[in-house]
PDB file of C-alpha atoms in Angstrom:
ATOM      1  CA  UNK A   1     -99.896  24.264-165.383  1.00  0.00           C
ATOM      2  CA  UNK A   2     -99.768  21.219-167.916  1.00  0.00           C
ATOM      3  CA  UNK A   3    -103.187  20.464-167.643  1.00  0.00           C
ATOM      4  CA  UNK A   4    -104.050  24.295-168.443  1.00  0.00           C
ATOM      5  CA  UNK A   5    -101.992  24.142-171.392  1.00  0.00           C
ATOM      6  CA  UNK A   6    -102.939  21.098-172.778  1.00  0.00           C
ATOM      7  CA  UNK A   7    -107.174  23.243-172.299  1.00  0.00           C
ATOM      8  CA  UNK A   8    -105.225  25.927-174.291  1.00  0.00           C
ATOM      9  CA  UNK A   9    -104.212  23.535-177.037  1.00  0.00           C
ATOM     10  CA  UNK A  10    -107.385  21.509-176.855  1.00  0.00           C
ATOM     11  CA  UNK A  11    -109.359  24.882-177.970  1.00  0.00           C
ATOM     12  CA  UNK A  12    -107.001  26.008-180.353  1.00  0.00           C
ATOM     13  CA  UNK A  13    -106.885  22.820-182.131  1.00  0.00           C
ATOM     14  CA  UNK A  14    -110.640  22.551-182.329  1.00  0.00           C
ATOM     15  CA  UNK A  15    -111.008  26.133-183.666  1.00  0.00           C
ATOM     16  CA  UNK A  16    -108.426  24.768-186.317  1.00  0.00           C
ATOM     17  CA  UNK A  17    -110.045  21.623-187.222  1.00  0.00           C
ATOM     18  CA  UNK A  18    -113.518  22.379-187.098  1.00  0.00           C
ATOM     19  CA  UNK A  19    -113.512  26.061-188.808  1.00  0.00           C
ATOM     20  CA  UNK A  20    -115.940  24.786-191.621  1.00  0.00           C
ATOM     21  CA  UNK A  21    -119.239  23.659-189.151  1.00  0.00           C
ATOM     22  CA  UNK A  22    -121.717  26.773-190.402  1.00  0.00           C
ATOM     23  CA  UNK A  23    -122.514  28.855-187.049  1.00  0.00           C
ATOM     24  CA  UNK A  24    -126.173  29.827-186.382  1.00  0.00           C
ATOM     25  CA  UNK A  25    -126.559  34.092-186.008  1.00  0.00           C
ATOM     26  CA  UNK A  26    -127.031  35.022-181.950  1.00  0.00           C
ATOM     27  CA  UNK A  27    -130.271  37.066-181.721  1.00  0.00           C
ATOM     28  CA  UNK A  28    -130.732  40.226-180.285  1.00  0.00           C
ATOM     29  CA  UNK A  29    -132.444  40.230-176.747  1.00  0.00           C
ATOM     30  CA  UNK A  30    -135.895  39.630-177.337  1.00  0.00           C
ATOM     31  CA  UNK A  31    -139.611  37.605-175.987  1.00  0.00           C
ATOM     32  CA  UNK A  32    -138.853  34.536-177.423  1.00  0.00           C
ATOM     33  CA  UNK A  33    -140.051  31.436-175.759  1.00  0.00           C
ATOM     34  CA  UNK A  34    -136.582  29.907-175.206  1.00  0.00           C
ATOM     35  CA  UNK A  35    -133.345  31.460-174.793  1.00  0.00           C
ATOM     36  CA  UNK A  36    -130.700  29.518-174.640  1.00  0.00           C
ATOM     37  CA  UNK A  37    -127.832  30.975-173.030  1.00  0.00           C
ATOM     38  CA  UNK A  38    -124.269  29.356-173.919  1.00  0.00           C
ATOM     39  CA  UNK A  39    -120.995  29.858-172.539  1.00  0.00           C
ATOM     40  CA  UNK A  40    -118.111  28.768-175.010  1.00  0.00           C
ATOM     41  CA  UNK A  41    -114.661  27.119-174.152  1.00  0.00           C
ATOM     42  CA  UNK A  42    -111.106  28.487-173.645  1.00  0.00           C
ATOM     43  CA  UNK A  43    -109.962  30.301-176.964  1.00  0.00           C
ATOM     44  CA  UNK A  44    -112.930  28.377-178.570  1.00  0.00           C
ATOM     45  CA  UNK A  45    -113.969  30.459-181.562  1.00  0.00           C
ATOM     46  CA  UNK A  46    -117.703  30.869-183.120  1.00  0.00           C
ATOM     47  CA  UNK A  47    -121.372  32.296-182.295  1.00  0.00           C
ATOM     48  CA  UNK A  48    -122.269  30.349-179.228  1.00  0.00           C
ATOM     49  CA  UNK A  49    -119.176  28.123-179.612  1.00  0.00           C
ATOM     50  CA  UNK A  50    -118.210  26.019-182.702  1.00  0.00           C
ATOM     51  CA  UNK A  51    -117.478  22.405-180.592  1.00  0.00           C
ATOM     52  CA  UNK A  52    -120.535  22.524-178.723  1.00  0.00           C
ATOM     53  CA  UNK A  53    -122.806  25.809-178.536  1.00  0.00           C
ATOM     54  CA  UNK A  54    -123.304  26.674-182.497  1.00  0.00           C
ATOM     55  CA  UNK A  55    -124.339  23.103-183.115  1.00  0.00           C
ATOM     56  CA  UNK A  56    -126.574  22.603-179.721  1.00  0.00           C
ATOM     57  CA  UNK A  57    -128.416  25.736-181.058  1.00  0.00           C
ATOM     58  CA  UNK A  58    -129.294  23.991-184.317  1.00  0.00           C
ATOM     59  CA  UNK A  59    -129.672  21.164-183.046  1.00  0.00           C
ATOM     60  CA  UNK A  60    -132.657  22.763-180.591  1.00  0.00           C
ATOM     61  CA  UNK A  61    -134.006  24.490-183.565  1.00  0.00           C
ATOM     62  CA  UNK A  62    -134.869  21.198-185.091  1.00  0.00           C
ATOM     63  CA  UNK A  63    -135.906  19.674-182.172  1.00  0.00           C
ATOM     64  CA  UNK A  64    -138.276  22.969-180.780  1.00  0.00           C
ATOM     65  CA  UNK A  65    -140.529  23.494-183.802  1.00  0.00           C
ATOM     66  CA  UNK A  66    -143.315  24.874-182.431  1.00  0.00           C
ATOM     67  CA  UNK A  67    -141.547  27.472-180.036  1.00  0.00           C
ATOM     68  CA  UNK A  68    -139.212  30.363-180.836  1.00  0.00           C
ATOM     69  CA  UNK A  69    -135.721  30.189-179.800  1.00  0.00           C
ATOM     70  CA  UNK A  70    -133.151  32.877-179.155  1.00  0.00           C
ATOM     71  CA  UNK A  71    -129.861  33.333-178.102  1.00  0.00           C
ATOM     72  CA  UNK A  72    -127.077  34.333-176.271  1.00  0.00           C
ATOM     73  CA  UNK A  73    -123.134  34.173-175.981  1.00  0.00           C
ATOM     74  CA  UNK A  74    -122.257  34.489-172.436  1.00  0.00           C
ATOM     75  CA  UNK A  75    -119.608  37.379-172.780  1.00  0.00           C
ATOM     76  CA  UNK A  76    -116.779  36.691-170.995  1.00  0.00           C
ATOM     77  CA  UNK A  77    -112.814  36.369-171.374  1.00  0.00           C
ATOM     78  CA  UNK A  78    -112.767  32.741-172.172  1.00  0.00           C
ATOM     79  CA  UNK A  79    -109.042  32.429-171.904  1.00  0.00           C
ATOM     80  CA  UNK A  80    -106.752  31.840-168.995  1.00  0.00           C
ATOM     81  CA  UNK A  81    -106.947  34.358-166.851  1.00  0.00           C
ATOM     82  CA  UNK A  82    -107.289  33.697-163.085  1.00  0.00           C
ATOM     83  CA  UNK A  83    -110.899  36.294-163.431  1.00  0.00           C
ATOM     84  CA  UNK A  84    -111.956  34.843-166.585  1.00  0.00           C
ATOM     85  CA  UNK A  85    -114.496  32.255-165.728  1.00  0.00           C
ATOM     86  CA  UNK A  86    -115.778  34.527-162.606  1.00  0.00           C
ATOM     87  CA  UNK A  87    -116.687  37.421-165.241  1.00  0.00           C
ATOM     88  CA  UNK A  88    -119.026  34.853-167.413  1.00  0.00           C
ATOM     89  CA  UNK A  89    -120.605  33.919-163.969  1.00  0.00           C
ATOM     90  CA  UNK A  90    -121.536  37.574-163.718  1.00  0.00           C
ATOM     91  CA  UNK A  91    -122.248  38.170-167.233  1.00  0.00           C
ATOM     92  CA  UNK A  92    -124.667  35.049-167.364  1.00  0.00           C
ATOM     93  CA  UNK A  93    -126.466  35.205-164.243  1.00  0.00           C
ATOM     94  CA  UNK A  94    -127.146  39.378-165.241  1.00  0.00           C
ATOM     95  CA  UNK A  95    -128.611  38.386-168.701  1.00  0.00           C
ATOM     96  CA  UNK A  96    -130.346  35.803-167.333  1.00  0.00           C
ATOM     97  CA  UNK A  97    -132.055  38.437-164.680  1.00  0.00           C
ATOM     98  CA  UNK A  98    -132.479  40.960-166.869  1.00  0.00           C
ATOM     99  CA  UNK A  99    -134.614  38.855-169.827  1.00  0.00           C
ATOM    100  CA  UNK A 100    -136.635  36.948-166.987  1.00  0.00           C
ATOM    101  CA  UNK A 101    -137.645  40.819-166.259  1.00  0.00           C
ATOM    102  CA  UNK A 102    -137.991  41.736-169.444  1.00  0.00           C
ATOM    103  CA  UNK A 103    -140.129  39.015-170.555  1.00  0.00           C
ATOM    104  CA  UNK A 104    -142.188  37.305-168.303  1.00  0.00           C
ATOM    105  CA  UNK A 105    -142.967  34.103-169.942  1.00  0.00           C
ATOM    106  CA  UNK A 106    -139.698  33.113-171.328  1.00  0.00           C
ATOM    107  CA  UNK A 107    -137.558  30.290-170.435  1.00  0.00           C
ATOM    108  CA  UNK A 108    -134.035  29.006-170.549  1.00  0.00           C
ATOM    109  CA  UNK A 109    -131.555  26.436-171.719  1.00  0.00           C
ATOM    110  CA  UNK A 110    -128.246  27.056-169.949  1.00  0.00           C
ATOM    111  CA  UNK A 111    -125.002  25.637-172.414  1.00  0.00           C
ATOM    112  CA  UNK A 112    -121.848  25.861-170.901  1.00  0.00           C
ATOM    113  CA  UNK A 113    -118.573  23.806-172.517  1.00  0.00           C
ATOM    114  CA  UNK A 114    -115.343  23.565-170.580  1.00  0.00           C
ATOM    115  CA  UNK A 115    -114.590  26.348-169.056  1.00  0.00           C
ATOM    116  CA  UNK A 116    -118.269  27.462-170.380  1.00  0.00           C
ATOM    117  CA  UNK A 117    -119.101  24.486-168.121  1.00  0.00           C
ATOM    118  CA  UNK A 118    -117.514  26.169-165.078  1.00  0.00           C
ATOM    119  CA  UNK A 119    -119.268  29.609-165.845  1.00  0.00           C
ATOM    120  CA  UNK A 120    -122.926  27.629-165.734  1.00  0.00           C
ATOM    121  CA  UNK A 121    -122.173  25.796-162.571  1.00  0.00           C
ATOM    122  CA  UNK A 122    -121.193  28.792-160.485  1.00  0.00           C
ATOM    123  CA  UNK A 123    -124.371  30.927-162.177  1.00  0.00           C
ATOM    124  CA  UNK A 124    -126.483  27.651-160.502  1.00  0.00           C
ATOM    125  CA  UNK A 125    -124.773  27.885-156.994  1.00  0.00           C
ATOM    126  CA  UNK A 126    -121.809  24.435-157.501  1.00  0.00           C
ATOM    127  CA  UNK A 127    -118.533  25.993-156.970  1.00  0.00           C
ATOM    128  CA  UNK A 128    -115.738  25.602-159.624  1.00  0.00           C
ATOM    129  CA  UNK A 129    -113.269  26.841-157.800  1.00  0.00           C
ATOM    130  CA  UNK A 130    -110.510  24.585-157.531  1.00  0.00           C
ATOM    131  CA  UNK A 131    -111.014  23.162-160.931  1.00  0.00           C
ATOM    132  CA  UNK A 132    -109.428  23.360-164.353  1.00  0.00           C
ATOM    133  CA  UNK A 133    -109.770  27.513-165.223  1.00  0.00           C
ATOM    134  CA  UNK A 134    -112.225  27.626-162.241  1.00  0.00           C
ATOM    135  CA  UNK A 135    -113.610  30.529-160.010  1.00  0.00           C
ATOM    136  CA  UNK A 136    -115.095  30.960-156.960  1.00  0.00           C
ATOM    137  CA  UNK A 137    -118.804  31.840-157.246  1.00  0.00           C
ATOM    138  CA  UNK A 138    -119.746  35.556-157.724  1.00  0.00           C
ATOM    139  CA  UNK A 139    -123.216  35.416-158.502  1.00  0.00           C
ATOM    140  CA  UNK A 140    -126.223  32.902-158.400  1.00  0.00           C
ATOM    141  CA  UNK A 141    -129.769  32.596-160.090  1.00  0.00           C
ATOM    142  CA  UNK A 142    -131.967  34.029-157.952  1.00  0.00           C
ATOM    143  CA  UNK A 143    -134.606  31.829-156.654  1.00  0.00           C
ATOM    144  CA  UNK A 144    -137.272  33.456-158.704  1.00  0.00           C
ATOM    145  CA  UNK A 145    -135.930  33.041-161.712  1.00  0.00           C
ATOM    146  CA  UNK A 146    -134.637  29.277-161.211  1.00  0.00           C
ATOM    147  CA  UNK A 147    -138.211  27.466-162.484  1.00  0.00           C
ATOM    148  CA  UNK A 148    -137.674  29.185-165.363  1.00  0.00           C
ATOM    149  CA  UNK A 149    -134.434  26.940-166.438  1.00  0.00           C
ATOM    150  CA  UNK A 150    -135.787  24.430-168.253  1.00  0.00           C
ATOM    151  CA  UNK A 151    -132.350  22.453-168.713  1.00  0.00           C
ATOM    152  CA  UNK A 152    -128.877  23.044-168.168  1.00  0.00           C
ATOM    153  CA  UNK A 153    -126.432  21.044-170.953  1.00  0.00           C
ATOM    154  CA  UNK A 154    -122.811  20.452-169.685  1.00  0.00           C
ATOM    155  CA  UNK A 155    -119.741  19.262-172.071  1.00  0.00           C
ATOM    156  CA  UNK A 156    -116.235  18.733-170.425  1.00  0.00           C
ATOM    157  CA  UNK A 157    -117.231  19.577-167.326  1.00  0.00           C
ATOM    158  CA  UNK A 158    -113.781  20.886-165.324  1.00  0.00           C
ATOM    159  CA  UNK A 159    -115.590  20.137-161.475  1.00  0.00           C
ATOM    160  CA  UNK A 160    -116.575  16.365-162.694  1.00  0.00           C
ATOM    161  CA  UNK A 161    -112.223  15.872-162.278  1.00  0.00           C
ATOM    162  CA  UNK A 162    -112.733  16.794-158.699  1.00  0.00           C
ATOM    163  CA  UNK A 163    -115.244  14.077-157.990  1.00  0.00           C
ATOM    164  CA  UNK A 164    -118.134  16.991-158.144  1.00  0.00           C
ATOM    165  CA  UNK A 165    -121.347  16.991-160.120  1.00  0.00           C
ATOM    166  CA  UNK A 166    -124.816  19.443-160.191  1.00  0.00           C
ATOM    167  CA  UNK A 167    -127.046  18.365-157.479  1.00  0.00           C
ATOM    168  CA  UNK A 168    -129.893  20.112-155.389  1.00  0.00           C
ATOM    169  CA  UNK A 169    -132.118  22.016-157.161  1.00  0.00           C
ATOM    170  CA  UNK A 170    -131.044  21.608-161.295  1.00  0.00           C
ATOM    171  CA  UNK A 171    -129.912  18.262-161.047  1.00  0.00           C
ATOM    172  CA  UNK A 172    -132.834  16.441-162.616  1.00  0.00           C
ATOM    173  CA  UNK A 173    -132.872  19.299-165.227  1.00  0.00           C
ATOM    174  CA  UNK A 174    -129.311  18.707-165.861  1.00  0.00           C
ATOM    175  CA  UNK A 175    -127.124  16.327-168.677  1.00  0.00           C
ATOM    176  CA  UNK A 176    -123.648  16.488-168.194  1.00  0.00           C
ATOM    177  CA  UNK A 177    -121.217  15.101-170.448  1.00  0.00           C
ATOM    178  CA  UNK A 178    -117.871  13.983-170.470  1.00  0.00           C
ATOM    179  CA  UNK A 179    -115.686  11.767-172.982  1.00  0.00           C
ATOM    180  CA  UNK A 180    -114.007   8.800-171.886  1.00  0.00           C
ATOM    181  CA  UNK A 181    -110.433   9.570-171.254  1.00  0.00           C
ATOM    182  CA  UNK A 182    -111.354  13.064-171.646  1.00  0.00           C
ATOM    183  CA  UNK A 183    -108.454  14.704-169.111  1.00  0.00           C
ATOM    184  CA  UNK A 184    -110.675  17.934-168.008  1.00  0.00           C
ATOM    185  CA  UNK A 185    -113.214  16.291-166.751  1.00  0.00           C
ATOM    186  CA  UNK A 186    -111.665  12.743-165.783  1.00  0.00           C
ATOM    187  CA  UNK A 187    -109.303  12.450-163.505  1.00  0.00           C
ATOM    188  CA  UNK A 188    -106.780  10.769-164.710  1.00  0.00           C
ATOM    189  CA  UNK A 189    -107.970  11.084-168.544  1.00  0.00           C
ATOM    190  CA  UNK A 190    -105.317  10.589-170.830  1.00  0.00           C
ATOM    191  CA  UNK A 191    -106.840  11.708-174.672  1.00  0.00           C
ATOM    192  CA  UNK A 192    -106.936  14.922-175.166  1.00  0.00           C
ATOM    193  CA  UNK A 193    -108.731  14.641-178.714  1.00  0.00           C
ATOM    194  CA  UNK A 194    -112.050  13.463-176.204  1.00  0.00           C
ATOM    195  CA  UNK A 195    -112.219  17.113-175.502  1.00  0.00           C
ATOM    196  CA  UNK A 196    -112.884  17.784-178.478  1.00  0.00           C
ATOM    197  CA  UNK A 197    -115.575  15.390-179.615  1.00  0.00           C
ATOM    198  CA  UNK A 198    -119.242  16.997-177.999  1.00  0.00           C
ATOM    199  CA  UNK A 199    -119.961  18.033-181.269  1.00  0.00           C
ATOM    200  CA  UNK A 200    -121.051  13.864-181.243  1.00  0.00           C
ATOM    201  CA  UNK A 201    -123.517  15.245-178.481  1.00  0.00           C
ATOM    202  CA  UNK A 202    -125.809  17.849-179.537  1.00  0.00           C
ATOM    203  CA  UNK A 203    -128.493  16.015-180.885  1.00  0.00           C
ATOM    204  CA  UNK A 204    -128.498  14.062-177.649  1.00  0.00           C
ATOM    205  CA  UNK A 205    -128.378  17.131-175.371  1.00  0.00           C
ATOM    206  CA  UNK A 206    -131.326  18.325-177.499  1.00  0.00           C
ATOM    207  CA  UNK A 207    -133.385  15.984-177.251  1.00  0.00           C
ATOM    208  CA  UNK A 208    -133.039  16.175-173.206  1.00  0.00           C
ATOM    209  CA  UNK A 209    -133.615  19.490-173.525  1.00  0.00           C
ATOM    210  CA  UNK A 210    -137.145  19.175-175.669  1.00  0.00           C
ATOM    211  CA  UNK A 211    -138.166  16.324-173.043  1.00  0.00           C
ATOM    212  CA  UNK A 212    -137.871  19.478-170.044  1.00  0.00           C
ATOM    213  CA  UNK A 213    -139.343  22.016-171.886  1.00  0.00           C
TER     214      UNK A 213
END
């Protein structure tokens, strides 16, 4: 329960402190070349996710010049709630299906922060159940649609405090972040304030991202 509050806090605080960072406009399904697919953090306001989605995004539109981006906010709960995590599973791993049908050539750039974090590793087949806001897995990538993940960007990443990480098939397409002394994904972690920081991280995670593409 303390650690759960002190995620609730975390996201309110950074939807306090970092209200100013502009927010890049989520586009409407279409054929782009890259869609990049983000789930946001517990209570964490913004298009994609002010800490780490919004400015990933821009970050990748610097970065990917000579392709066309869209994107997507994984639509989901994002609060507390036992189901909430287990509904952006669903939600992701549906949009995801339904734009690899729609548009054949188009590939993805899965963002998931926190709790986001937990919604991308269940959509990819590593279980966050057990973990900080955690679920068990309700749906997977199909294996048709999995070369078409070009990268898969992690922030805060609740299973890394159970001593678990992406492996198998994404983990060389995978960067997965986590603040020292950050306390949801270190066990043990004892600043809070390191939870908030990934904004630090986006130009990093886009340039692994641009290096898989």
């Amino acid at each position: 329960m303390r650690i759960r509050l002190c995620l609730a806090a975390l996201s309110l605080a950074g939807g306090a402190g970092l209200a100013t960072l502009s927010q890049p406009a989520a586009s409407a399904a279409t054929c782009s070349d890259i869609d990049v697919v983000a789930a946001r953090g517990t209570f964490e306001p913004g298009t994609l996710g002010l800490i780490v989605g919004d400015p990933v995004y821009s970050a990748l539109q610097k970065k990917l010049t000579g392709k066309s981006l869209s994107s997507y906010a994984v639509n989901y709960p994002a609060d507390l709630s036992l189901t909430s995590a287990a509904q952006g599973n669903a939600d992701l791993v549906n949009h995801v299906d339904a734009q690899a049908a729609a548009c054949p050539n188009q590939r993805f750039v899965l963002v998931g922060y926190s709790q986001g974090a937990n919604v991308v590793d269940n959509s990819i087949g590593i279980s966050s159940a057990g973990a900080v806001v955690g679920s068990p897995i309700v749906a997977t990538l199909p294996a048709a649609v999995e070369p078409r993940v070009a990268a898969v960007l992690l922030f805060g990443n609740p299973i890394r405090a159970l001593g678990k990480s992406v492996t198998g098939t994404y983990q060389s397409r995978t960067i997965d972040f986590c603040a020292k002394g950050d306390p949801i994904c270190e066990n043990g972690g004892g600043d809070v304030l390191a939870h908030l920081g990934y904004t630090a991280d986006a130009d990093a995670a886009a340039n692994f991202a641009a290096g898989k593409v």
